[in-house]
Short mmCIF file of N, CA and C in Angstrom, two decimals:
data_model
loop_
_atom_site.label_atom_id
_atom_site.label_comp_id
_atom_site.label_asym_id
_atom_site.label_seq_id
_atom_site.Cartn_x
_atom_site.Cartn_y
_atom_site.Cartn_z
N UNK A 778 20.20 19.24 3.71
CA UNK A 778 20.39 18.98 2.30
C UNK A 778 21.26 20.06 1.69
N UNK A 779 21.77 20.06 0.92
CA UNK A 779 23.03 20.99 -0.12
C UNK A 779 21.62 21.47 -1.02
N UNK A 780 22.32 22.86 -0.75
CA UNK A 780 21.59 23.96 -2.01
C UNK A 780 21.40 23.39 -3.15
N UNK A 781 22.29 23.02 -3.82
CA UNK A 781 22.12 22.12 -5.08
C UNK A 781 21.07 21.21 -5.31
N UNK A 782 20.80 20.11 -4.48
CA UNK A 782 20.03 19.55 -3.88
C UNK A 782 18.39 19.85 -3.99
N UNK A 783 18.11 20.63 -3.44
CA UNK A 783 17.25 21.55 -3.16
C UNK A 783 16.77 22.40 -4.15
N UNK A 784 17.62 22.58 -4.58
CA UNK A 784 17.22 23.78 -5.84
C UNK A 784 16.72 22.73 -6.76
N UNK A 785 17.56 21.88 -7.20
CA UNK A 785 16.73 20.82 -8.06
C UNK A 785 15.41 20.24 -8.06
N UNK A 786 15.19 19.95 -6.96
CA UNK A 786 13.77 18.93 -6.47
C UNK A 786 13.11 20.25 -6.62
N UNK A 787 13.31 21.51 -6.16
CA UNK A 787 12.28 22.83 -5.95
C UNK A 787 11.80 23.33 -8.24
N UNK A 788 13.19 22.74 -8.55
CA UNK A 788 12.87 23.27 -9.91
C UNK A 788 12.23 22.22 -10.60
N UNK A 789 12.19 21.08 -9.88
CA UNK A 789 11.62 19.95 -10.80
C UNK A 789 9.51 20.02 -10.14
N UNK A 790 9.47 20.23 -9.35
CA UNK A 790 8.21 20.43 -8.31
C UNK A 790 7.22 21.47 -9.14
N UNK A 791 8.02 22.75 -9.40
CA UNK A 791 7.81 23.84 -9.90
C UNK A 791 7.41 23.54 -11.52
N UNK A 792 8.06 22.62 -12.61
CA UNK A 792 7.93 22.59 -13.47
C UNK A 792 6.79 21.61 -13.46
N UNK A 793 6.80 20.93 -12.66
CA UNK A 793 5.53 20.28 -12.79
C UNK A 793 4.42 20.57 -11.90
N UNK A 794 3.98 21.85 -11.46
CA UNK A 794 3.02 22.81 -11.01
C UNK A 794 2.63 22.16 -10.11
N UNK A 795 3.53 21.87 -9.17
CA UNK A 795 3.02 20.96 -8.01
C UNK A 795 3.29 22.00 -7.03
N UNK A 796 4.15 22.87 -6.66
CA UNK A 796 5.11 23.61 -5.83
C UNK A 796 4.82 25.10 -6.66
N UNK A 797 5.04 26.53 -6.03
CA UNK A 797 4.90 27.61 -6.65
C UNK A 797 5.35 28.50 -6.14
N UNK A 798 6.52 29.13 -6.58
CA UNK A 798 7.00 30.21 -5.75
C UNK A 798 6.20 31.54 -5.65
N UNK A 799 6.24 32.04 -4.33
CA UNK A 799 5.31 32.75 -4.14
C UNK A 799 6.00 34.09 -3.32
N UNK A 800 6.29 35.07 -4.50
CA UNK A 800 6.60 36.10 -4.64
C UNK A 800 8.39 36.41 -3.75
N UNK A 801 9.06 35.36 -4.26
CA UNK A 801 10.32 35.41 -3.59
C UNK A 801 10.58 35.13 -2.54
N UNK A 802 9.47 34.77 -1.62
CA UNK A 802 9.24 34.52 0.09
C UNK A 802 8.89 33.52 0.83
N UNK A 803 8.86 32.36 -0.28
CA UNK A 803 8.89 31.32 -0.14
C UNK A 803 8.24 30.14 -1.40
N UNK A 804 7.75 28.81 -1.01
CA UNK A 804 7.10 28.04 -1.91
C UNK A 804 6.08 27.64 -1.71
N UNK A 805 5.05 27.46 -2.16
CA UNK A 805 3.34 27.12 -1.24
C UNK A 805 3.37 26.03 -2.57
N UNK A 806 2.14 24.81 -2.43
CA UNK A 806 1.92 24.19 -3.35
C UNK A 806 0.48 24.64 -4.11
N UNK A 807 0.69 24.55 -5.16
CA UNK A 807 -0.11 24.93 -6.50
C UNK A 807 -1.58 24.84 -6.12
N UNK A 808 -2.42 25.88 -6.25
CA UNK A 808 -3.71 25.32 -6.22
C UNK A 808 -4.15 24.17 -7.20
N UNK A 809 -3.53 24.16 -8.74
CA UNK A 809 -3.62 23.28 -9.37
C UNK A 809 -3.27 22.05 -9.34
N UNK A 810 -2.60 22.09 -8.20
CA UNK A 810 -2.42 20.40 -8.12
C UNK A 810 -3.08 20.00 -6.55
N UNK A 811 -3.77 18.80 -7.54
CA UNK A 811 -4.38 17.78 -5.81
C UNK A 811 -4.25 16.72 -6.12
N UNK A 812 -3.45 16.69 -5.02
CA UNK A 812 -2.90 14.83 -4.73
C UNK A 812 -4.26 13.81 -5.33
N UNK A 813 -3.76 12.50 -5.70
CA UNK A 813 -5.07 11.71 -5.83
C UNK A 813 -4.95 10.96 -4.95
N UNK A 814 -6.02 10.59 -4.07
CA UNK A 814 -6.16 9.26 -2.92
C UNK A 814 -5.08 8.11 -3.19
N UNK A 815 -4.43 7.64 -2.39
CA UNK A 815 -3.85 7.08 -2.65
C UNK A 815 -4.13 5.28 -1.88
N UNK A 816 -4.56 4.63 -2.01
CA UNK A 816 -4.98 3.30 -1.32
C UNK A 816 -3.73 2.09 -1.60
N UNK A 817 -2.92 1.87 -0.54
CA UNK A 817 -2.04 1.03 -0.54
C UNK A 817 -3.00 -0.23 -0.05
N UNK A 818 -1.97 -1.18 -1.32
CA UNK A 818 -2.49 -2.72 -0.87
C UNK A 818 -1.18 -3.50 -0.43
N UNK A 819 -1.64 -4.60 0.57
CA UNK A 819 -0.54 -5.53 0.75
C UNK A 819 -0.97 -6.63 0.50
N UNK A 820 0.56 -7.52 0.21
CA UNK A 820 0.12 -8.63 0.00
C UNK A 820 1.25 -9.67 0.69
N UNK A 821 0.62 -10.78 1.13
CA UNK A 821 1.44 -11.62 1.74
C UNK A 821 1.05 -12.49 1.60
N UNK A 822 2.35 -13.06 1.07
CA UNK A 822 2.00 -14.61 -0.11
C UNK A 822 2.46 -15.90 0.65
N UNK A 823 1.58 -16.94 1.23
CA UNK A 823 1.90 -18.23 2.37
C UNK A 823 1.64 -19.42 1.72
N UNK A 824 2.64 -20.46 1.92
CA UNK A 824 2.39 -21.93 0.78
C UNK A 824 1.56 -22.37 2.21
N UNK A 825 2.32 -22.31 3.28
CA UNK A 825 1.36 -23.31 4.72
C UNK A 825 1.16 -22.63 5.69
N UNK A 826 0.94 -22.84 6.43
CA UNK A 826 1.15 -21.67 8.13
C UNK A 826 0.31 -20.55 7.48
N UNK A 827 -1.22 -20.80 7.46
CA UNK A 827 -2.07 -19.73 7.68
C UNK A 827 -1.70 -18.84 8.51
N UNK A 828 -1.99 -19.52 10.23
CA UNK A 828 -2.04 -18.72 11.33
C UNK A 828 -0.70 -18.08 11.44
N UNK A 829 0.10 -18.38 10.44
CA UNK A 829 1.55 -17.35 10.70
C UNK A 829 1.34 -16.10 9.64
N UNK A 830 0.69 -16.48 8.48
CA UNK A 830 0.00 -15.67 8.23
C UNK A 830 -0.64 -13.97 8.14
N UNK A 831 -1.67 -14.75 9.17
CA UNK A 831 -2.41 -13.86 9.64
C UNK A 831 -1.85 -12.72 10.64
N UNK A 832 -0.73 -13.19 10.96
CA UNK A 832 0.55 -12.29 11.83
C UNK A 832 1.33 -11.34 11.58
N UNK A 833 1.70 -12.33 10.09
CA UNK A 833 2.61 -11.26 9.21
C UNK A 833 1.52 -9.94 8.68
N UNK A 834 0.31 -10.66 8.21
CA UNK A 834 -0.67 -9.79 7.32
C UNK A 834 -0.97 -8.26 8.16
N UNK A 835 -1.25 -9.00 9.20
CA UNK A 835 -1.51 -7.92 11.08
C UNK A 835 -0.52 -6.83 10.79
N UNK A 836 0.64 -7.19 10.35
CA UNK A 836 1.30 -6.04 10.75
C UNK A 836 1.63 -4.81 9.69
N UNK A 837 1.25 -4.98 8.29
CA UNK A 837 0.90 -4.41 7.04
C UNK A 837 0.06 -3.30 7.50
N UNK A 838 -1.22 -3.32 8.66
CA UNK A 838 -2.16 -2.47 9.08
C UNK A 838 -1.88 -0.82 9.35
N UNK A 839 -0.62 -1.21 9.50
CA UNK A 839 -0.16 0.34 9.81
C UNK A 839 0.33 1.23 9.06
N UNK A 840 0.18 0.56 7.43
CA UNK A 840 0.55 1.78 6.58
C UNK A 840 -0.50 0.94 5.32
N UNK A 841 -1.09 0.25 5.03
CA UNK A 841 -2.12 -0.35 3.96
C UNK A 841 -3.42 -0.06 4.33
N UNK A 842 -4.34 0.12 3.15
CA UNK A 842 -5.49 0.59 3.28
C UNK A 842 -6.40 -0.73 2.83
N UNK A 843 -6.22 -1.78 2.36
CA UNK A 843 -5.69 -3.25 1.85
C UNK A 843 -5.47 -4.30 2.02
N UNK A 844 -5.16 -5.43 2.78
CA UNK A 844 -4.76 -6.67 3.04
C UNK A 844 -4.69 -7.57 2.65
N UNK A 845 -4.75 -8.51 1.56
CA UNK A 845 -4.75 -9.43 1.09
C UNK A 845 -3.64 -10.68 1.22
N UNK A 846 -4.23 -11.76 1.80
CA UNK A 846 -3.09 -12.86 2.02
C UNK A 846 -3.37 -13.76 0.60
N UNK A 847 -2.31 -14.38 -0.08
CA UNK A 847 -2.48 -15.32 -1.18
C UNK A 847 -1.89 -16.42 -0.58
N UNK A 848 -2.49 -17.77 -0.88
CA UNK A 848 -2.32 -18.88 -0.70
C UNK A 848 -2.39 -19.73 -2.30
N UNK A 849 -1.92 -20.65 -2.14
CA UNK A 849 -2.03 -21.92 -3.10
C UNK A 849 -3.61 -22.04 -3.69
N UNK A 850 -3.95 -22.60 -4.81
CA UNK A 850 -5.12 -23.09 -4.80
C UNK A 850 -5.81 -24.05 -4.00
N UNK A 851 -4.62 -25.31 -3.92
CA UNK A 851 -5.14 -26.33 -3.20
C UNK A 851 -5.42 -26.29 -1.43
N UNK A 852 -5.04 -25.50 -1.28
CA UNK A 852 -5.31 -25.03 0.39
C UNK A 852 -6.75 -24.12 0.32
N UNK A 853 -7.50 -24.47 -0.50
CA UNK A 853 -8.80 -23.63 -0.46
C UNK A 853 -9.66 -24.22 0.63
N UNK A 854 -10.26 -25.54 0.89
CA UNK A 854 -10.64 -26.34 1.70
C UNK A 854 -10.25 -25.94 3.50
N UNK A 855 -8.79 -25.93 3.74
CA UNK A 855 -8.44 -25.41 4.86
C UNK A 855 -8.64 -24.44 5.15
N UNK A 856 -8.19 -23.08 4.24
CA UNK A 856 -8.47 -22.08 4.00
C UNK A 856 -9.91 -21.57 4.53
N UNK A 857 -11.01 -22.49 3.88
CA UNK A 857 -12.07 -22.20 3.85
C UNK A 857 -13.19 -22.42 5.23
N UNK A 858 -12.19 -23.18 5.81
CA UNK A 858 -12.80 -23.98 7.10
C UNK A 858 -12.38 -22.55 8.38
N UNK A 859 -11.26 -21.89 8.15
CA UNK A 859 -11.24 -20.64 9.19
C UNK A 859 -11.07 -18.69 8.25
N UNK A 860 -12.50 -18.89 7.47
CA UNK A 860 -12.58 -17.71 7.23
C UNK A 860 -12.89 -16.76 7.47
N UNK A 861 -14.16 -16.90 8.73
CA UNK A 861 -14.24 -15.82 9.47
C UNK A 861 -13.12 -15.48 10.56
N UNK A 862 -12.24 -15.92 10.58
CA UNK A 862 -10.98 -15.45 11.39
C UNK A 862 -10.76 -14.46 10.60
N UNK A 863 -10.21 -14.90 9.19
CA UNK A 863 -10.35 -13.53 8.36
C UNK A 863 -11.00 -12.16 7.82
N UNK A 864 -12.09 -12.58 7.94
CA UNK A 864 -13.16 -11.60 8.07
C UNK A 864 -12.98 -10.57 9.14
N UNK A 865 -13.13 -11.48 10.44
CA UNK A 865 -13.33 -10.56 11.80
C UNK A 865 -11.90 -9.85 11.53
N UNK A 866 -10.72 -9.87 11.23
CA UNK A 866 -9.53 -9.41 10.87
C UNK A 866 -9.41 -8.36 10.33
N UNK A 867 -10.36 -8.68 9.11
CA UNK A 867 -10.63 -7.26 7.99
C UNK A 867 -9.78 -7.79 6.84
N UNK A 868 -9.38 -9.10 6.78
CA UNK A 868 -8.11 -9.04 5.66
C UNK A 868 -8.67 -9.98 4.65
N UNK A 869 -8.59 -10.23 3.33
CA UNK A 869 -8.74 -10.79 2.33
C UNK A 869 -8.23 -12.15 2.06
N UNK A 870 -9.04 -12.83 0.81
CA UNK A 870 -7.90 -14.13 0.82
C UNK A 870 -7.93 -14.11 -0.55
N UNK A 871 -6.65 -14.48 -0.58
CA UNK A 871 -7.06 -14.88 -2.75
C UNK A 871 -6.22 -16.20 -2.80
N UNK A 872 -6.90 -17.40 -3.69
CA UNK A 872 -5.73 -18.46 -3.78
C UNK A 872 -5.07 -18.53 -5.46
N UNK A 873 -4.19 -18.64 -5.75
CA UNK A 873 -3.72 -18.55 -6.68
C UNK A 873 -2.35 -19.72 -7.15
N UNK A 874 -2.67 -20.36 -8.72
CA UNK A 874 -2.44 -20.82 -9.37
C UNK A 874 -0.99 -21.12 -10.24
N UNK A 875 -0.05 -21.31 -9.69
CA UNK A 875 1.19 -20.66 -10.53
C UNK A 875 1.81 -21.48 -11.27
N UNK A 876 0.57 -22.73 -12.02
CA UNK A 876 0.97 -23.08 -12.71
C UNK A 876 0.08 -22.35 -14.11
N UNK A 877 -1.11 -22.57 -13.78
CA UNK A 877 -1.63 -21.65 -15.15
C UNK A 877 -1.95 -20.49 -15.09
N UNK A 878 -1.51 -19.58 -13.86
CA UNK A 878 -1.62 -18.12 -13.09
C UNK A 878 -3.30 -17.89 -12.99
N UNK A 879 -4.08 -18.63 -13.03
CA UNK A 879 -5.34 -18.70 -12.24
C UNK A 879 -5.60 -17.98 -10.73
N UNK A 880 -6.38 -17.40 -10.38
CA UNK A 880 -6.32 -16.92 -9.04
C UNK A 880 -8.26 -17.17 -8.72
N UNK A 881 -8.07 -17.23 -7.52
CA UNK A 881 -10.16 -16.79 -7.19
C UNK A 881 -9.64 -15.66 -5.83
N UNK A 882 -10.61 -14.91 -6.24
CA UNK A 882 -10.83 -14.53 -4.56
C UNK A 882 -12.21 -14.99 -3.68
N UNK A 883 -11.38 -15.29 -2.35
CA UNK A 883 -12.46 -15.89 -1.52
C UNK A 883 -12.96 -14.69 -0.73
N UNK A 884 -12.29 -14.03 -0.62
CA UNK A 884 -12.54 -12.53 0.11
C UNK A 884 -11.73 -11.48 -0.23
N UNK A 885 -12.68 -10.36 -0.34
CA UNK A 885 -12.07 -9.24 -0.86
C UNK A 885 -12.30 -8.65 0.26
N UNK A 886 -10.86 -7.90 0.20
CA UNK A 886 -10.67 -7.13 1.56
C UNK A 886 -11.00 -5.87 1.62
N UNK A 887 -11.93 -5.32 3.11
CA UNK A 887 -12.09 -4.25 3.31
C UNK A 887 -11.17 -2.93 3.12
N UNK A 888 -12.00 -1.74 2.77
CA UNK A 888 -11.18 -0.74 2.94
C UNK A 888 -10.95 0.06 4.31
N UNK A 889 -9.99 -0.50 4.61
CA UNK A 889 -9.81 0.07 6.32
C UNK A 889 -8.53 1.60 6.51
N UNK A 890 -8.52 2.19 7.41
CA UNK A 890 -7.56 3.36 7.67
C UNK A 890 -5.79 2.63 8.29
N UNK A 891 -5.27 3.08 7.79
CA UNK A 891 -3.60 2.51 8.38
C UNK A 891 -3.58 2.67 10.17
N UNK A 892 -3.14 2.25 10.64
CA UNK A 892 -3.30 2.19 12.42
C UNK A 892 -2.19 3.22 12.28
N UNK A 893 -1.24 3.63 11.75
CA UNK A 893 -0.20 4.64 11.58
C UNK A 893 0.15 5.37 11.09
N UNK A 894 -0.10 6.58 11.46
CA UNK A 894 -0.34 7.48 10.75
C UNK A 894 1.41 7.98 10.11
N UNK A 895 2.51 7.94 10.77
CA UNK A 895 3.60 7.64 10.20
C UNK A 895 4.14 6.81 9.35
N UNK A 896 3.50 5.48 9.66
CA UNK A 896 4.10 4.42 8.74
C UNK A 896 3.23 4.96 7.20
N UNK A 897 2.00 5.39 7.83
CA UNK A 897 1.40 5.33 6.48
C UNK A 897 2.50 6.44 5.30
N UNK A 898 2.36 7.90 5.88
CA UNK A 898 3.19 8.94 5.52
C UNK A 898 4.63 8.71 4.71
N UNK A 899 5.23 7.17 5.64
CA UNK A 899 6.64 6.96 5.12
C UNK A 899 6.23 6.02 3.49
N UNK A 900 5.30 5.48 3.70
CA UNK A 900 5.20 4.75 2.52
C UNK A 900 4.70 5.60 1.75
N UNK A 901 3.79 6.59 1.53
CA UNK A 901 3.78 7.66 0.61
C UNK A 901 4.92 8.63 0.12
N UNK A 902 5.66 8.88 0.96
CA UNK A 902 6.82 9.55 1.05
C UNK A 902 7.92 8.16 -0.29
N UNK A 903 7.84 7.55 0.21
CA UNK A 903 8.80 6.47 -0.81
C UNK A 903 8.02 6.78 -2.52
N UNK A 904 6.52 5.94 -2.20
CA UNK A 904 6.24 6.16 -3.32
C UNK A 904 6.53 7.80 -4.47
N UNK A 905 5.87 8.92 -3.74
CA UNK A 905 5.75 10.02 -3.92
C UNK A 905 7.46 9.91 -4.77
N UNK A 906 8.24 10.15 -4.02
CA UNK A 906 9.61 10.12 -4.70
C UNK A 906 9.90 9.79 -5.53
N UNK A 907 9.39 8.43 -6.00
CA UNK A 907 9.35 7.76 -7.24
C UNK A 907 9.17 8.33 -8.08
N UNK A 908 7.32 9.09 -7.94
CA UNK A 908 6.62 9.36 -8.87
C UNK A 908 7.14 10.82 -9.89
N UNK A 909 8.08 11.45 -8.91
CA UNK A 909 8.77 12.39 -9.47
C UNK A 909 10.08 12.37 -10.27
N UNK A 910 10.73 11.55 -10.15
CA UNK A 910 11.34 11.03 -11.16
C UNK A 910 11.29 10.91 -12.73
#
C-alpha cells in the first residue's frame, strides 16, 4: 500500500479510537474498543427447485452464521412435505408474499459456526470496510 494510503486509514482508525499509537513504535488497538459479534445471515431466494436449493444454501455455510432459504407462499405444501431435510441441514425456511410482502417462517434457522474460517474473515473484512467509511 502507498504511505498515503496508510496514513489515512491509520488516521481515520485512530480518530475513531479503534487503533492507538503506542508511543511511536507502533499501533495496538484501543482497549476501548470491542468489536460487537457479528452474525451473518444468508439468504437464498428459489421460485422451484427446492433440492437445488438446498445446494446453493450448503454453500453460504462457510462464512454465515444463518441460513435461510425463501420460497413463494404457495409452495408451502411441498415445502412442507420435505422439512426435515431442512432441519437435519440446519437451514431455515421462510415463504414469502410479493404481492402483499407477507412472509411466515416455517423454520427459523439455527445458529451454527461458518465451516471457514477464511471465508468467514473475508466477509467481515468487506463488511468492516464499509463500516469505516
Amino acid at each position: 500500500f502507498a504511505h498515503k494510503t496508510v496514513s489515512h486509514i491509520l488516521n481515520r482508525l485512530i480518530k475513531k479510537e479503534i487503533v492507538v499509537n503506542k508511543d511511536n513504535r507502533g499501533y495496538v488497538l484501543s482497549k476501548k474498543w470491542r468489536p460487537k459479534p457479528l452474525e451473518f445471515w444468508a439468504f437464498e431466494l428459489k421460485i422451484n427447485n427446492w433440492k437445488r436449493a438446498l445446494f446453493q444454501a450448503l454453500r453460504y455455510k462457510t462464512f454465515a452464521s444463518r441460513i435461510m432459504i425463501v420460497f413463494p407462499m404457495n409452495k408451502e405444501k411441498l415445502i412442507a412435505k420435505n422439512v426435515d431435510k431442512f432441519n437435519k441441514l440446519k437451514l431455515g425456511i421462510m415463504l414469502f408474499n410479493a404481492y402483499d410482502k407477507s412472509y411466515k417462517i416455517l423454520v427459523r434457522p439455527p445458529k451454527t459456526h461458518p465451516s471457514s474460517r477464511m471465508h468467514h474473515l473475508f466477509m467481515l473484512t468487506k463488511i468492516l470496510s464499509k463500516s469505516i467509511d
